[in-house]
Amino acid sequence: TRWFDRKPIYAELSPVTDFKEASCRQYELGECMRSGFCNFMHIKTISQDVKKRLRGRRKRSRSRSPSPSKKQRRH
């Protein structure tokens, strides 16, 4: 629990149905002055290199199927 002025802060979550609408336009333009106090998402872009590496990991992890354990092999 977070506290402010000796009182607990109760967070209220709201569902996001459209990420484009939930992102901060001012942040995208480099103009958001609210930073951590902004109620919209500040989405950081990642480089193409990072995207490629993440896609490669996902493909490798999906292609590997776990081998059956010793207990499952016994008949």
Tab-separated table of N, CA and C in Angstrom:
chain	number	residue	atom	x	y	z
A	1	THR	N	0.843	-1.181	0.000
A	1	THR	CA	0.000	0.000	0.000
A	1	THR	C	0.883	1.237	0.000
A	2	ARG	N	0.518	2.196	-0.801
A	2	ARG	CA	1.220	3.484	-0.823
A	2	ARG	C	0.471	4.456	0.067
A	3	TRP	N	1.219	5.391	0.612
A	3	TRP	CA	0.640	6.345	1.554
A	3	TRP	C	0.969	7.767	1.119
A	4	PHE	N	0.078	8.698	1.442
A	4	PHE	CA	0.303	10.122	1.231
A	4	PHE	C	-0.331	10.861	2.392
A	5	ASP	N	0.453	11.692	3.047
A	5	ASP	CA	-0.040	12.472	4.185
A	5	ASP	C	-0.671	11.552	5.247
A	6	ARG	N	0.023	10.424	5.498
A	6	ARG	CA	-0.397	9.430	6.500
A	6	ARG	C	-1.727	8.752	6.183
A	7	LYS	N	-2.146	8.815	4.933
A	7	LYS	CA	-3.395	8.166	4.519
A	7	LYS	C	-3.087	7.216	3.369
A	8	PRO	N	-3.738	6.049	3.332
A	8	PRO	CA	-3.466	5.114	2.231
A	8	PRO	C	-4.017	5.635	0.903
A	9	ILE	N	-3.305	5.327	-0.148
A	9	ILE	CA	-3.754	5.674	-1.496
A	9	ILE	C	-4.375	4.423	-2.097
A	10	TYR	N	-5.599	4.521	-2.543
A	10	TYR	CA	-6.289	3.402	-3.168
A	10	TYR	C	-6.320	3.626	-4.673
A	11	ALA	N	-5.632	2.755	-5.384
A	11	ALA	CA	-5.571	2.873	-6.844
A	11	ALA	C	-6.826	2.296	-7.469
A	12	GLU	N	-7.248	2.916	-8.533
A	12	GLU	CA	-8.399	2.424	-9.274
A	12	GLU	C	-7.942	2.141	-10.696
A	13	LEU	N	-8.067	0.900	-11.118
A	13	LEU	CA	-7.644	0.516	-12.456
A	13	LEU	C	-8.819	0.617	-13.415
A	14	SER	N	-8.521	1.043	-14.615
A	14	SER	CA	-9.584	1.105	-15.622
A	14	SER	C	-9.158	0.269	-16.822
A	15	PRO	N	-10.060	-0.504	-17.384
A	15	PRO	CA	-9.697	-1.351	-18.522
A	15	PRO	C	-9.413	-0.512	-19.772
A	16	VAL	N	-8.434	-0.948	-20.529
A	16	VAL	CA	-8.084	-0.268	-21.776
A	16	VAL	C	-8.567	-1.134	-22.927
A	17	THR	N	-9.420	-0.575	-23.761
A	17	THR	CA	-9.921	-1.327	-24.914
A	17	THR	C	-9.263	-0.884	-26.212
A	18	ASP	N	-8.706	0.317	-26.239
A	18	ASP	CA	-8.061	0.836	-27.441
A	18	ASP	C	-6.745	1.492	-27.030
A	19	PHE	N	-5.626	0.817	-27.308
A	19	PHE	CA	-4.330	1.328	-26.870
A	19	PHE	C	-3.957	2.632	-27.564
A	20	LYS	N	-4.408	2.840	-28.776
A	20	LYS	CA	-4.110	4.098	-29.472
A	20	LYS	C	-4.772	5.269	-28.742
A	21	GLU	N	-5.995	5.067	-28.286
A	21	GLU	CA	-6.701	6.122	-27.554
A	21	GLU	C	-6.113	6.340	-26.162
A	22	ALA	N	-5.482	5.306	-25.605
A	22	ALA	CA	-4.947	5.402	-24.248
A	22	ALA	C	-3.535	5.970	-24.211
A	23	SER	N	-2.909	6.129	-25.373
A	23	SER	CA	-1.547	6.658	-25.385
A	23	SER	C	-1.561	8.185	-25.389
A	24	CYS	N	-0.530	8.753	-24.812
A	24	CYS	CA	-0.421	10.209	-24.650
A	24	CYS	C	0.076	10.846	-25.947
A	25	ARG	N	-0.762	11.652	-26.567
A	25	ARG	CA	-0.388	12.334	-27.813
A	25	ARG	C	0.750	13.329	-27.563
A	26	GLN	N	0.684	14.016	-26.439
A	26	GLN	CA	1.730	14.991	-26.133
A	26	GLN	C	3.086	14.312	-25.965
A	27	TYR	N	3.093	13.114	-25.355
A	27	TYR	CA	4.350	12.375	-25.190
A	27	TYR	C	4.907	11.986	-26.555
A	28	GLU	N	4.017	11.532	-27.450
A	28	GLU	CA	4.447	11.148	-28.797
A	28	GLU	C	5.094	12.320	-29.527
A	29	LEU	N	4.645	13.530	-29.233
A	29	LEU	CA	5.205	14.733	-29.860
A	29	LEU	C	6.369	15.315	-29.062
A	30	GLY	N	6.692	14.679	-27.927
A	30	GLY	CA	7.779	15.162	-27.072
A	30	GLY	C	7.397	16.390	-26.274
A	31	GLU	N	6.094	16.564	-26.004
A	31	GLU	CA	5.625	17.777	-25.337
A	31	GLU	C	4.926	17.544	-24.002
A	32	CYS	N	4.851	16.304	-23.504
A	32	CYS	CA	4.127	16.045	-22.260
A	32	CYS	C	4.943	16.534	-21.070
A	33	MET	N	4.356	17.425	-20.314
A	33	MET	CA	5.023	17.998	-19.150
A	33	MET	C	4.618	17.295	-17.854
A	34	ARG	N	3.670	16.367	-17.932
A	34	ARG	CA	3.146	15.732	-16.719
A	34	ARG	C	3.985	14.539	-16.272
A	35	SER	N	4.758	13.954	-17.151
A	35	SER	CA	5.610	12.777	-16.920
A	35	SER	C	4.903	11.721	-16.076
A	36	GLY	N	5.364	11.457	-14.870
A	36	GLY	CA	4.795	10.415	-14.028
A	36	GLY	C	3.388	10.679	-13.549
A	37	PHE	N	2.911	11.897	-13.703
A	37	PHE	CA	1.562	12.252	-13.254
A	37	PHE	C	0.538	12.232	-14.387
A	38	CYS	N	0.982	11.862	-15.581
A	38	CYS	CA	0.084	11.804	-16.734
A	38	CYS	C	-0.807	10.573	-16.621
A	39	ASN	N	-2.064	10.709	-16.958
A	39	ASN	CA	-3.008	9.595	-16.882
A	39	ASN	C	-3.030	8.745	-18.148
A	40	PHE	N	-2.202	9.082	-19.119
A	40	PHE	CA	-2.149	8.330	-20.363
A	40	PHE	C	-0.845	7.541	-20.441
A	41	MET	N	-0.812	6.545	-21.318
A	41	MET	CA	0.377	5.700	-21.449
A	41	MET	C	1.472	6.430	-22.213
A	42	HIS	N	2.690	6.322	-21.706
A	42	HIS	CA	3.867	6.829	-22.387
A	42	HIS	C	4.585	5.619	-22.969
A	43	ILE	N	4.325	5.334	-24.237
A	43	ILE	CA	4.848	4.139	-24.887
A	43	ILE	C	6.223	4.436	-25.464
A	44	LYS	N	7.189	3.633	-25.071
A	44	LYS	CA	8.547	3.797	-25.574
A	44	LYS	C	8.760	2.823	-26.729
A	45	THR	N	9.315	3.324	-27.821
A	45	THR	CA	9.570	2.460	-28.972
A	45	THR	C	10.874	1.699	-28.749
A	46	ILE	N	10.961	0.508	-29.324
A	46	ILE	CA	12.180	-0.282	-29.221
A	46	ILE	C	12.811	-0.384	-30.601
A	47	SER	N	14.109	-0.621	-30.622
A	47	SER	CA	14.834	-0.663	-31.892
A	47	SER	C	14.485	-1.921	-32.679
A	48	GLN	N	14.769	-1.876	-33.975
A	48	GLN	CA	14.528	-3.034	-34.839
A	48	GLN	C	15.358	-4.230	-34.381
A	49	ASP	N	16.579	-3.970	-33.896
A	49	ASP	CA	17.442	-5.046	-33.416
A	49	ASP	C	16.798	-5.782	-32.242
A	50	VAL	N	16.246	-5.042	-31.310
A	50	VAL	CA	15.585	-5.659	-30.154
A	50	VAL	C	14.362	-6.450	-30.613
A	51	LYS	N	13.589	-5.896	-31.539
A	51	LYS	CA	12.419	-6.611	-32.062
A	51	LYS	C	12.823	-7.939	-32.690
A	52	LYS	N	13.885	-7.926	-33.495
A	52	LYS	CA	14.349	-9.153	-34.147
A	52	LYS	C	14.780	-10.184	-33.116
A	53	ARG	N	15.513	-9.735	-32.093
A	53	ARG	CA	15.978	-10.671	-31.066
A	53	ARG	C	14.809	-11.264	-30.295
A	54	LEU	N	13.805	-10.464	-29.993
A	54	LEU	CA	12.641	-10.977	-29.271
A	54	LEU	C	11.849	-11.959	-30.126
A	55	ARG	N	11.685	-11.657	-31.397
A	55	ARG	CA	10.976	-12.579	-32.294
A	55	ARG	C	11.725	-13.901	-32.407
A	56	GLY	N	13.049	-13.832	-32.461
A	56	GLY	CA	13.859	-15.045	-32.541
A	56	GLY	C	13.692	-15.914	-31.310
A	57	ARG	N	13.666	-15.306	-30.142
A	57	ARG	CA	13.462	-16.064	-28.903
A	57	ARG	C	12.104	-16.729	-28.900
A	58	ARG	N	11.085	-16.003	-29.346
A	58	ARG	CA	9.730	-16.545	-29.332
A	58	ARG	C	9.640	-17.762	-30.253
A	59	LYS	N	10.250	-17.668	-31.424
A	59	LYS	CA	10.218	-18.785	-32.370
A	59	LYS	C	10.935	-19.998	-31.792
A	60	ARG	N	12.112	-19.760	-31.164
A	60	ARG	CA	12.859	-20.872	-30.580
A	60	ARG	C	12.095	-21.527	-29.446
A	61	SER	N	11.481	-20.729	-28.587
A	61	SER	CA	10.785	-21.309	-27.437
A	61	SER	C	9.535	-22.068	-27.869
A	62	ARG	N	8.903	-21.666	-28.951
A	62	ARG	CA	7.722	-22.376	-29.442
A	62	ARG	C	8.106	-23.675	-30.142
A	63	SER	N	9.267	-23.695	-30.793
A	63	SER	CA	9.644	-24.873	-31.559
A	63	SER	C	10.093	-26.016	-30.657
A	64	ARG	N	10.588	-25.702	-29.490
A	64	ARG	CA	11.029	-26.744	-28.574
A	64	ARG	C	9.844	-27.325	-27.825
A	65	SER	N	9.728	-28.625	-27.877
A	65	SER	CA	8.695	-29.270	-27.081
A	65	SER	C	9.394	-30.030	-25.961
A	66	PRO	N	8.858	-29.971	-24.777
A	66	PRO	CA	9.532	-30.628	-23.659
A	66	PRO	C	9.532	-32.142	-23.838
A	67	SER	N	10.661	-32.754	-23.498
A	67	SER	CA	10.716	-34.212	-23.577
A	67	SER	C	9.973	-34.794	-22.387
A	68	PRO	N	9.366	-35.960	-22.567
A	68	PRO	CA	8.607	-36.545	-21.456
A	68	PRO	C	9.525	-36.880	-20.289
A	69	SER	N	9.014	-36.724	-19.103
A	69	SER	CA	9.816	-37.026	-17.921
A	69	SER	C	9.981	-38.530	-17.785
A	70	LYS	N	10.906	-38.963	-16.929
A	70	LYS	CA	11.181	-40.388	-16.753
A	70	LYS	C	9.938	-41.134	-16.287
A	71	LYS	N	9.140	-40.530	-15.428
A	71	LYS	CA	7.936	-41.184	-14.927
A	71	LYS	C	6.939	-41.437	-16.051
A	72	GLN	N	6.837	-40.529	-16.994
A	72	GLN	CA	5.885	-40.682	-18.091
A	72	GLN	C	6.332	-41.742	-19.087
A	73	ARG	N	7.644	-41.994	-19.203
A	73	ARG	CA	8.161	-42.964	-20.169
A	73	ARG	C	7.902	-44.406	-19.731
A	74	ARG	N	7.803	-44.657	-18.445
A	74	ARG	CA	7.600	-46.030	-17.958
A	74	ARG	C	6.220	-46.536	-18.328
A	75	HIS	N	6.139	-47.810	-18.629
A	75	HIS	CA	4.848	-48.415	-18.971
A	75	HIS	C	4.492	-49.483	-17.999
